[in-house]
JSON list of C-alpha atoms in Angstrom, two decimals:
[
{"chain": "A", "resi": 1, "resn": "MET", "atom": "CA", "xyz": [80.77, 99.21, 114.83]},
{"chain": "A", "resi": 2, "resn": "SER", "atom": "CA", "xyz": [82.53, 98.83, 111.92]},
{"chain": "A", "resi": 3, "resn": "LEU", "atom": "CA", "xyz": [84.89, 101.24, 109.94]},
{"chain": "A", "resi": 4, "resn": "SER", "atom": "CA", "xyz": [83.56, 102.70, 106.95]},
{"chain": "A", "resi": 5, "resn": "ILE", "atom": "CA", "xyz": [85.69, 104.14, 103.97]},
{"chain": "A", "resi": 6, "resn": "ALA", "atom": "CA", "xyz": [84.91, 106.21, 101.06]},
{"chain": "A", "resi": 7, "resn": "MET", "atom": "CA", "xyz": [87.78, 105.48, 98.48]},
{"chain": "A", "resi": 8, "resn": "LEU", "atom": "CA", "xyz": [87.99, 108.08, 95.20]},
{"chain": "A", "resi": 9, "resn": "SER", "atom": "CA", "xyz": [89.45, 107.16, 92.00]},
{"chain": "A", "resi": 10, "resn": "VAL", "atom": "CA", "xyz": [88.10, 109.64, 89.30]},
{"chain": "A", "resi": 11, "resn": "HIS", "atom": "CA", "xyz": [89.93, 108.73, 86.43]},
{"chain": "A", "resi": 12, "resn": "THR", "atom": "CA", "xyz": [89.96, 105.08, 86.54]},
{"chain": "A", "resi": 13, "resn": "SER", "atom": "CA", "xyz": [87.89, 102.15, 88.06]},
{"chain": "A", "resi": 14, "resn": "PRO", "atom": "CA", "xyz": [89.19, 99.44, 90.16]},
{"chain": "A", "resi": 15, "resn": "LEU", "atom": "CA", "xyz": [86.69, 97.28, 87.71]},
{"chain": "A", "resi": 16, "resn": "ASP", "atom": "CA", "xyz": [88.98, 98.28, 84.69]},
{"chain": "A", "resi": 17, "resn": "THR", "atom": "CA", "xyz": [91.53, 95.49, 83.47]},
{"chain": "A", "resi": 18, "resn": "PRO", "atom": "CA", "xyz": [95.23, 96.53, 83.23]},
{"chain": "A", "resi": 19, "resn": "GLY", "atom": "CA", "xyz": [96.35, 97.07, 80.00]},
{"chain": "A", "resi": 20, "resn": "ARG", "atom": "CA", "xyz": [93.05, 97.38, 78.44]},
{"chain": "A", "resi": 21, "resn": "THR", "atom": "CA", "xyz": [92.81, 101.20, 78.66]},
{"chain": "A", "resi": 22, "resn": "ARG", "atom": "CA", "xyz": [95.35, 103.86, 78.82]},
{"chain": "A", "resi": 23, "resn": "ASP", "atom": "CA", "xyz": [94.67, 104.51, 82.69]},
{"chain": "A", "resi": 24, "resn": "ALA", "atom": "CA", "xyz": [94.43, 101.09, 83.62]},
{"chain": "A", "resi": 25, "resn": "GLY", "atom": "CA", "xyz": [97.46, 99.81, 85.42]},
{"chain": "A", "resi": 26, "resn": "GLY", "atom": "CA", "xyz": [98.63, 98.91, 89.00]},
{"chain": "A", "resi": 27, "resn": "MET", "atom": "CA", "xyz": [96.56, 101.35, 90.55]},
{"chain": "A", "resi": 28, "resn": "ASN", "atom": "CA", "xyz": [93.62, 99.61, 89.57]},
{"chain": "A", "resi": 29, "resn": "VAL", "atom": "CA", "xyz": [94.74, 96.60, 91.11]},
{"chain": "A", "resi": 30, "resn": "TYR", "atom": "CA", "xyz": [96.01, 98.07, 94.70]},
{"chain": "A", "resi": 31, "resn": "MET", "atom": "CA", "xyz": [92.54, 99.61, 94.87]},
{"chain": "A", "resi": 32, "resn": "ARG", "atom": "CA", "xyz": [90.80, 96.54, 93.99]},
{"chain": "A", "resi": 33, "resn": "GLU", "atom": "CA", "xyz": [93.17, 94.33, 96.31]},
{"chain": "A", "resi": 34, "resn": "LEU", "atom": "CA", "xyz": [93.24, 96.97, 99.09]},
{"chain": "A", "resi": 35, "resn": "ALA", "atom": "CA", "xyz": [89.45, 97.47, 99.57]},
{"chain": "A", "resi": 36, "resn": "SER", "atom": "CA", "xyz": [88.80, 93.81, 99.41]},
{"chain": "A", "resi": 37, "resn": "GLU", "atom": "CA", "xyz": [91.28, 92.98, 102.01]},
{"chain": "A", "resi": 38, "resn": "LEU", "atom": "CA", "xyz": [89.45, 95.67, 104.26]},
{"chain": "A", "resi": 39, "resn": "GLY", "atom": "CA", "xyz": [86.06, 94.16, 103.10]},
{"chain": "A", "resi": 40, "resn": "HIS", "atom": "CA", "xyz": [87.46, 90.81, 104.42]},
{"chain": "A", "resi": 41, "resn": "ARG", "atom": "CA", "xyz": [88.17, 92.49, 107.60]},
{"chain": "A", "resi": 42, "resn": "HIS", "atom": "CA", "xyz": [84.79, 93.79, 108.13]},
{"chain": "A", "resi": 43, "resn": "THR", "atom": "CA", "xyz": [85.45, 97.12, 106.78]},
{"chain": "A", "resi": 44, "resn": "ASN", "atom": "CA", "xyz": [82.90, 98.68, 104.35]},
{"chain": "A", "resi": 45, "resn": "VAL", "atom": "CA", "xyz": [84.34, 100.36, 101.57]},
{"chain": "A", "resi": 46, "resn": "ASP", "atom": "CA", "xyz": [82.27, 102.20, 98.84]},
{"chain": "A", "resi": 47, "resn": "ILE", "atom": "CA", "xyz": [84.75, 103.15, 95.93]},
{"chain": "A", "resi": 48, "resn": "PHE", "atom": "CA", "xyz": [83.47, 105.90, 93.75]},
{"chain": "A", "resi": 49, "resn": "THR", "atom": "CA", "xyz": [84.58, 106.29, 90.41]},
{"chain": "A", "resi": 50, "resn": "ARG", "atom": "CA", "xyz": [83.11, 108.13, 87.11]},
{"chain": "A", "resi": 51, "resn": "TRP", "atom": "CA", "xyz": [80.57, 106.46, 85.06]},
{"chain": "A", "resi": 52, "resn": "THR", "atom": "CA", "xyz": [82.09, 105.87, 81.77]},
{"chain": "A", "resi": 53, "resn": "ASN", "atom": "CA", "xyz": [79.65, 103.44, 80.05]},
{"chain": "A", "resi": 54, "resn": "LYS", "atom": "CA", "xyz": [75.91, 103.32, 80.04]},
{"chain": "A", "resi": 55, "resn": "ASN", "atom": "CA", "xyz": [75.71, 99.54, 80.42]},
{"chain": "A", "resi": 56, "resn": "THR", "atom": "CA", "xyz": [77.65, 99.41, 83.59]},
{"chain": "A", "resi": 57, "resn": "PRO", "atom": "CA", "xyz": [75.46, 98.89, 86.74]},
{"chain": "A", "resi": 58, "resn": "ARG", "atom": "CA", "xyz": [75.43, 101.98, 88.87]},
{"chain": "A", "resi": 59, "resn": "VAL", "atom": "CA", "xyz": [76.67, 99.92, 91.85]},
{"chain": "A", "resi": 60, "resn": "VAL", "atom": "CA", "xyz": [78.67, 96.60, 91.54]},
{"chain": "A", "resi": 61, "resn": "GLN", "atom": "CA", "xyz": [79.37, 94.44, 94.51]},
{"chain": "A", "resi": 62, "resn": "LEU", "atom": "CA", "xyz": [83.19, 93.89, 94.49]},
{"chain": "A", "resi": 63, "resn": "SER", "atom": "CA", "xyz": [83.64, 91.59, 97.26]},
{"chain": "A", "resi": 64, "resn": "PRO", "atom": "CA", "xyz": [81.95, 91.44, 100.44]},
{"chain": "A", "resi": 65, "resn": "ASN", "atom": "CA", "xyz": [81.47, 94.81, 102.20]},
{"chain": "A", "resi": 66, "resn": "VAL", "atom": "CA", "xyz": [83.00, 96.44, 99.00]},
{"chain": "A", "resi": 67, "resn": "ARG", "atom": "CA", "xyz": [80.84, 98.28, 96.36]},
{"chain": "A", "resi": 68, "resn": "VAL", "atom": "CA", "xyz": [82.29, 100.07, 93.42]},
{"chain": "A", "resi": 69, "resn": "ILE", "atom": "CA", "xyz": [79.89, 102.99, 92.67]},
{"chain": "A", "resi": 70, "resn": "HIS", "atom": "CA", "xyz": [79.61, 104.71, 89.26]},
{"chain": "A", "resi": 71, "resn": "ILE", "atom": "CA", "xyz": [79.26, 108.42, 89.35]},
{"chain": "A", "resi": 72, "resn": "LYS", "atom": "CA", "xyz": [78.00, 110.69, 86.57]},
{"chain": "A", "resi": 73, "resn": "ALA", "atom": "CA", "xyz": [80.31, 113.46, 85.79]},
{"chain": "A", "resi": 74, "resn": "GLY", "atom": "CA", "xyz": [80.35, 114.75, 82.38]},
{"chain": "A", "resi": 75, "resn": "ALA", "atom": "CA", "xyz": [79.57, 112.31, 79.26]},
{"chain": "A", "resi": 76, "resn": "LEU", "atom": "CA", "xyz": [79.13, 108.53, 79.84]},
{"chain": "A", "resi": 77, "resn": "SER", "atom": "CA", "xyz": [82.03, 107.81, 77.96]},
{"chain": "A", "resi": 78, "resn": "PRO", "atom": "CA", "xyz": [85.62, 107.31, 78.51]},
{"chain": "A", "resi": 79, "resn": "LEU", "atom": "CA", "xyz": [87.35, 111.04, 78.93]},
{"chain": "A", "resi": 80, "resn": "HIS", "atom": "CA", "xyz": [91.11, 111.78, 78.79]},
{"chain": "A", "resi": 81, "resn": "LYS", "atom": "CA", "xyz": [92.29, 112.29, 82.37]},
{"chain": "A", "resi": 82, "resn": "ASN", "atom": "CA", "xyz": [93.22, 115.97, 81.40]},
{"chain": "A", "resi": 83, "resn": "ASP", "atom": "CA", "xyz": [89.75, 116.74, 80.55]},
{"chain": "A", "resi": 84, "resn": "LEU", "atom": "CA", "xyz": [88.26, 115.52, 83.80]},
{"chain": "A", "resi": 85, "resn": "TYR", "atom": "CA", "xyz": [89.16, 118.52, 86.18]},
{"chain": "A", "resi": 86, "resn": "GLN", "atom": "CA", "xyz": [86.08, 120.38, 84.66]},
{"chain": "A", "resi": 87, "resn": "HIS", "atom": "CA", "xyz": [83.74, 117.68, 85.79]},
{"chain": "A", "resi": 88, "resn": "LEU", "atom": "CA", "xyz": [84.68, 117.62, 89.25]},
{"chain": "A", "resi": 89, "resn": "PRO", "atom": "CA", "xyz": [81.97, 119.81, 90.76]},
{"chain": "A", "resi": 90, "resn": "GLU", "atom": "CA", "xyz": [79.22, 117.15, 89.21]},
{"chain": "A", "resi": 91, "resn": "PHE", "atom": "CA", "xyz": [81.42, 114.41, 90.55]},
{"chain": "A", "resi": 92, "resn": "ILE", "atom": "CA", "xyz": [81.53, 115.84, 94.32]},
{"chain": "A", "resi": 93, "resn": "HIS", "atom": "CA", "xyz": [77.69, 116.80, 93.84]},
{"chain": "A", "resi": 94, "resn": "ASN", "atom": "CA", "xyz": [76.76, 113.13, 92.99]},
{"chain": "A", "resi": 95, "resn": "ILE", "atom": "CA", "xyz": [78.69, 111.43, 95.58]},
{"chain": "A", "resi": 96, "resn": "GLU", "atom": "CA", "xyz": [76.89, 113.79, 98.00]},
{"chain": "A", "resi": 97, "resn": "ALA", "atom": "CA", "xyz": [73.54, 112.89, 96.45]},
{"chain": "A", "resi": 98, "resn": "PHE", "atom": "CA", "xyz": [74.30, 109.26, 96.27]},
{"chain": "A", "resi": 99, "resn": "SER", "atom": "CA", "xyz": [75.47, 109.21, 100.03]},
{"chain": "A", "resi": 100, "resn": "ARG", "atom": "CA", "xyz": [72.51, 111.37, 101.29]},
{"chain": "A", "resi": 101, "resn": "GLY", "atom": "CA", "xyz": [70.18, 108.80, 99.36]},
{"chain": "A", "resi": 102, "resn": "GLU", "atom": "CA", "xyz": [71.30, 105.85, 101.09]},
{"chain": "A", "resi": 103, "resn": "ASP", "atom": "CA", "xyz": [72.29, 107.65, 104.38]},
{"chain": "A", "resi": 104, "resn": "SER", "atom": "CA", "xyz": [75.74, 106.61, 104.22]},
{"chain": "A", "resi": 105, "resn": "ARG", "atom": "CA", "xyz": [78.11, 108.09, 106.78]},
{"chain": "A", "resi": 106, "resn": "TYR", "atom": "CA", "xyz": [81.80, 107.46, 106.08]},
{"chain": "A", "resi": 107, "resn": "ASP", "atom": "CA", "xyz": [84.86, 107.66, 108.92]},
{"chain": "A", "resi": 108, "resn": "VAL", "atom": "CA", "xyz": [87.59, 108.35, 106.23]},
{"chain": "A", "resi": 109, "resn": "LEU", "atom": "CA", "xyz": [88.28, 109.20, 102.75]},
{"chain": "A", "resi": 110, "resn": "HIS", "atom": "CA", "xyz": [91.05, 107.62, 100.92]},
{"chain": "A", "resi": 111, "resn": "SER", "atom": "CA", "xyz": [91.44, 109.22, 97.26]},
{"chain": "A", "resi": 112, "resn": "HIS", "atom": "CA", "xyz": [93.89, 107.93, 94.47]},
{"chain": "A", "resi": 113, "resn": "TYR", "atom": "CA", "xyz": [95.49, 110.37, 92.06]},
{"chain": "A", "resi": 114, "resn": "TRP", "atom": "CA", "xyz": [95.37, 114.18, 92.33]},
{"chain": "A", "resi": 115, "resn": "LEU", "atom": "CA", "xyz": [92.25, 114.65, 90.59]},
{"chain": "A", "resi": 116, "resn": "SER", "atom": "CA", "xyz": [90.55, 112.57, 93.03]},
{"chain": "A", "resi": 117, "resn": "GLY", "atom": "CA", "xyz": [92.13, 114.37, 96.02]},
{"chain": "A", "resi": 118, "resn": "VAL", "atom": "CA", "xyz": [90.85, 117.68, 94.87]},
{"chain": "A", "resi": 119, "resn": "ALA", "atom": "CA", "xyz": [87.30, 115.97, 95.04]},
{"chain": "A", "resi": 120, "resn": "ALA", "atom": "CA", "xyz": [87.82, 114.47, 98.47]},
{"chain": "A", "resi": 121, "resn": "SER", "atom": "CA", "xyz": [89.29, 117.36, 99.75]},
{"chain": "A", "resi": 122, "resn": "GLN", "atom": "CA", "xyz": [86.08, 118.97, 99.38]},
{"chain": "A", "resi": 123, "resn": "LEU", "atom": "CA", "xyz": [83.82, 116.32, 100.60]},
{"chain": "A", "resi": 124, "resn": "ALA", "atom": "CA", "xyz": [86.19, 115.58, 103.61]},
{"chain": "A", "resi": 125, "resn": "LEU", "atom": "CA", "xyz": [85.46, 119.51, 104.84]},
{"chain": "A", "resi": 126, "resn": "ARG", "atom": "CA", "xyz": [81.66, 119.11, 104.16]},
{"chain": "A", "resi": 127, "resn": "TRP", "atom": "CA", "xyz": [81.71, 115.73, 106.22]},
{"chain": "A", "resi": 128, "resn": "ASP", "atom": "CA", "xyz": [84.16, 116.69, 108.81]},
{"chain": "A", "resi": 129, "resn": "ILE", "atom": "CA", "xyz": [86.17, 113.53, 108.21]},
{"chain": "A", "resi": 130, "resn": "PRO", "atom": "CA", "xyz": [89.99, 112.94, 107.95]},
{"chain": "A", "resi": 131, "resn": "HIS", "atom": "CA", "xyz": [91.20, 112.40, 104.17]},
{"chain": "A", "resi": 132, "resn": "VAL", "atom": "CA", "xyz": [94.00, 110.44, 103.50]},
{"chain": "A", "resi": 133, "resn": "THR", "atom": "CA", "xyz": [95.40, 110.67, 99.49]},
{"chain": "A", "resi": 134, "resn": "MET", "atom": "CA", "xyz": [97.87, 108.43, 97.42]},
{"chain": "A", "resi": 135, "resn": "PHE", "atom": "CA", "xyz": [99.49, 109.63, 94.30]},
{"chain": "A", "resi": 136, "resn": "HIS", "atom": "CA", "xyz": [100.90, 106.43, 93.29]},
{"chain": "A", "resi": 137, "resn": "THR", "atom": "CA", "xyz": [102.87, 108.27, 90.36]},
{"chain": "A", "resi": 138, "resn": "LEU", "atom": "CA", "xyz": [103.71, 111.97, 90.04]},
{"chain": "A", "resi": 139, "resn": "ALA", "atom": "CA", "xyz": [103.81, 113.04, 86.19]},
{"chain": "A", "resi": 140, "resn": "ARG", "atom": "CA", "xyz": [106.81, 115.14, 86.53]},
{"chain": "A", "resi": 141, "resn": "LEU", "atom": "CA", "xyz": [109.05, 112.44, 87.94]},
{"chain": "A", "resi": 142, "resn": "LYS", "atom": "CA", "xyz": [107.87, 110.17, 85.50]},
{"chain": "A", "resi": 143, "resn": "GLN", "atom": "CA", "xyz": [108.93, 112.70, 82.83]},
{"chain": "A", "resi": 144, "resn": "LEU", "atom": "CA", "xyz": [112.33, 113.30, 84.44]},
{"chain": "A", "resi": 145, "resn": "ALA", "atom": "CA", "xyz": [112.91, 109.44, 84.65]},
{"chain": "A", "resi": 146, "resn": "ASN", "atom": "CA", "xyz": [112.04, 108.81, 80.77]},
{"chain": "A", "resi": 147, "resn": "PRO", "atom": "CA", "xyz": [112.86, 111.86, 79.21]}
]
C-alpha cells in the first residue's frame, strides 16, 4: 500500500513559472519538486489549486504518481490573494466533490501558505487525517525586514 497525500495551494499553482505572476516564486518550485520526488518514491500526490484559466485542463499529470487538480473557487481568472478567503468554502466543497467522485482517500494533508492551511484544517477534521502546513514566508516578518 502506498501513501497518498493531498497538497493544497489555494493562491498559486506549482505549474506557474516563477516571475511570470506576482505570486509565483520559490514556493511553486518547492511544491513541484517535493511532489515529484515523492511521486518517484511511489507516493501518490494530488495537488489542489484554484482554477484560474478556463483553457487549463482540470487535471494535469505533473510527473509519475503526481497530479495537479484545478478547483473552481470564484471566477476562472487570477484574483489577488487577499480576495481569496471569501472563496474558501467553495474551494473546500469542490475538493470534497472531486475526491468523492474519484473515490480518493488521503493519508495526510499538506498545505502551503495560510489560506491553504485554513482549508486543509477543515478537510483534515472531516476526513480524520493529519494536516501539516508550511507557511514559506510570513508577511509581517517580510514587512519588518523590508520597511
